[in-house]
Amino acid sequence: MKKLCLVFTLLFALYSFSQEKSFEITGRLTAEDTKTPLESATIYLERVKDSSVVSYTISDKEGKFKLESTTYDANLNFFISYVGYKTYFKLLPIDKEKIDLKTISLQIDDNTLGEVLVKSTAPITIKKDTLEFNVKSFKTKKDANVEDLLKLLPGVEVDEAGAITVNGKSVNKILVNGKPFFGNDPTITTKNLTKDIIEKIQIVDTKTKAEAFTGEVGDKENKTINLTIKEENNKGVFGRVSAGAGTDERYEFAGMVNLFDNDRRISILAGGNNTNTPGFSFGEISKMFGNSGGISFNSNGTFAVGGRSFGGGQGITASQNAGMNYADKIGEKTEIASDYFYSSSNSENETSSERETILADSRFFTNSNSTNLTDTDSHSANLEFEIETDSTFQLNIEPSFNYSKSRTRFRSNDETLDEDLVLTNQSEVDSEVENSAREFVNEISATKRFGNKGAFFRVQLQTGVSQQESDDFLNSTAEIFGDNPDLIVRDQFTDSKNSSYNITTELTYRLPIIAKKFFLNFEYEYALDKDNNRASTFDFNESTQDFTDFNTDLSTDFEYRDSRSIPTFGLTYRGEKWSTRFNIGYNIRTLKNDDLLRSQFNVERQFKNIEASYRINYRFSQKSSIYANYRLRNNPPGIRQLQAFTDVSDPLRTVIGNPNLGPSNRHTFYGGYNAFDWQKRTGFYGNVNANFTNNQVISKTVVDPETLTRTTTYENVDGNYSYGVSGSYSKEVKIDTLRSLRLSMRARYNFSENINFNNDIKYANNVKTISPRLGVDFIWNKVMEIKPYYELNFTNNAFDIDSFEDREFTRHNAGIRTATFLPKKLEWRNDVNFNYNPNVAEGFQKSAWFWNSTLAYSVLKDKGVITLKVYDLLNQNTNVRRIATQDYIEDSQSTVLRQYFMLSFSYKFNSLGSKGETRGGDVIFFD
């Protein structure tokens, strides 16, 4: 009987598809008043029955458009929307395959704000530098969040870590109704706000509040996404709670409650897990597993088998998080936004490694084992005030506070063998460190506009104060063999206190030469950074049974000062099609380092350098643009690099600073071209970048040939440079009203040359990397998704000295992501990843499969979801790594999260809207 039902279902589907009619609609748009073509108008079709979008397009620079699609309907609603003009409507009979509407003239709309910006239902609206999407035009699953929605928008890409790009440019800020939502972490917004409360998605160039106030050109290399809440959803309560338990004592829980009352917005969230899941996750769909296992590979020749990383480290982490966000408008002139976060984590990791270090005339081997246990608690709070006393004056105040406390227990043992595998030295370390850190930062910006030609004056003041304290108990043994054996035993306590203070003041005046187009910019910046670093080390005294013997050699007390005075002059031009800006400044920098324990190491240096930047952007149309940037910057050496004393805290690895170091000069160039053809559903993005650095600070290590102990210092070198080219292409092909194919291709090439030293021998290391990637997505709305992909990574490491062998590495990465949505209410998702690297040494895993699977079932009228998920279904996550750099090869293995099964339940509630009903029903996608 089941087979018979399946046959009838397939036959019905085939019959339905056979009844679809293909059509092509063409035409040309002009303005009724000027008779000129209208570029970037939105032309779209809706079904008469339910107003669902069938198809859409954007007019070209000649005002021409072409709509291609299929439909079952005899008539469709035909709309044309363009900012500043009345929306055009016509009931269009679909009675032939090709329909030519000739020339259509749009009438000016005197009530633009009232009719177009608020009531337009166009899927896409282009308004100067703003790209706006109408959310209801994009079909998603019922419980979709903002991230799910963004993945459907043309030109928008979201990777597995949640990072967002728009036409190749990174999104670094997400706002909700123009206000920040939980600080600077966009993933909290995209992964936790549901799609059904959003009305519009607006994408613009990233600007500071002050830049937006003065109308300056923003950051052309980054984008900001603003989510506008539906008007009826600005009052009410909504949220979601979830909890799950699994095998191997795995668990997760999360909850979020949001209270919206017009301008007032309060959100509270909390969560926890021991599954290495970063951030907050509701667990019903497997999008928070992080990077899949297998072999990872970096451009410097680094790769890893089965490696996983969370919170900047490996191992297993149990974490708890809580946060609160508050935003409101006080009176008519002041807006406030604030957030608070608390996080707690417990991490454990065991690592073993074998390293082969290659010298110019020999090599040696190091075997290491370590255990690391870390507990961390942290608090952060941010506050933003925006005050506009009138239309010409704005004041922004943004204080923030951070506090963290951690405790780390670390144990390790190492042994070093020479080329003949003879033991030359070994060490054991047992340490326990308690650390606390406090930081307060405040930014104040006051801007005054003059007249209506674009003149303004701005004062910016940023201050920061931080303090870090730590107690370090160390017990270590280092033994050196050979002709001059030595045994170094240490039982010590180190009390460290580091404090820093910085202040930056910027004055900016813009003088218009041509009103609102051409400006002279006068800027002055003064900055001062002060650091006090004191570490008092005491040896254990057997007589007093306490740490009372002060150890001068292992103690430090420094005062470091970096002051900068930078006057800058610039020119800015901003036209309809292109904009450009040139700045040139003179940096007078003074570096001063006082050693309060060893006054002979005091140093004071002054440097005078030119800094410059140039930027140009040209927009061919609303669909394509090109840009180029150049920047010259100076970076000072680090405080530890300048300190001339000999650091013997590790008896096998001595570090000596160099007070003669100078700042590096870095030349950076990057440019690109991006375009998206709304009619052909194709997108292209190309980028080129180059960096050249003079006076770069690098490490210089010398190895004792007998004991294999290492001594490192620092030196300035010239000749480091790199360049790269990358590009991506995407194409959407519509099969019918329900099915489509999306093709994406991406490739990048990078080259770098780095100057290094190996036992006092200077050499150059060249690294070339080529990384093409191909992906094809098959989408069958409400039925299934199949997304296979393949990526090849080829890297060549070449050296200009004979003692180093050139190395080549190849990595193959393939995978498939699938989703099925039948039967109704059931969703099954799989993420299968395969990595293969033939260059891994014998005895190590050359390939790895990684498979995560999630099965979710909707209950309680789609308010609840029961989920079963499996992490590492094939149980192959081994976390074996091989790292290959310019002078060593290392194989390592560490603690890794292993296979588990988890059953969880999620429930969402929503009283938004005038009737208080739960929202989030299906919306037809227009493909």
Short mmCIF file of C-alpha atoms in Angstrom, two decimals, residues 232-233 235-236 910-919:
data_model
loop_
_atom_site.label_atom_id
_atom_site.label_comp_id
_atom_site.label_asym_id
_atom_site.label_seq_id
_atom_site.Cartn_x
_atom_site.Cartn_y
_atom_site.Cartn_z
CA GLU A 232 2.89 45.42 14.69
CA ASN A 233 5.78 43.47 16.24
CA LYS A 235 5.09 45.62 21.20
CA GLY A 236 4.96 42.23 22.95
CA ASN A 910 5.37 34.94 20.74
CA SER A 911 2.78 37.49 21.79
CA LEU A 912 3.83 40.14 19.26
CA GLY A 913 1.17 41.77 17.17
CA SER A 914 -2.17 43.29 17.94
CA LYS A 915 -3.91 39.95 18.36
CA GLY A 916 -1.16 38.29 20.30
CA GLU A 917 -1.10 35.26 18.03
CA THR A 918 2.03 33.24 17.34
CA ARG A 919 3.45 34.15 13.98
#
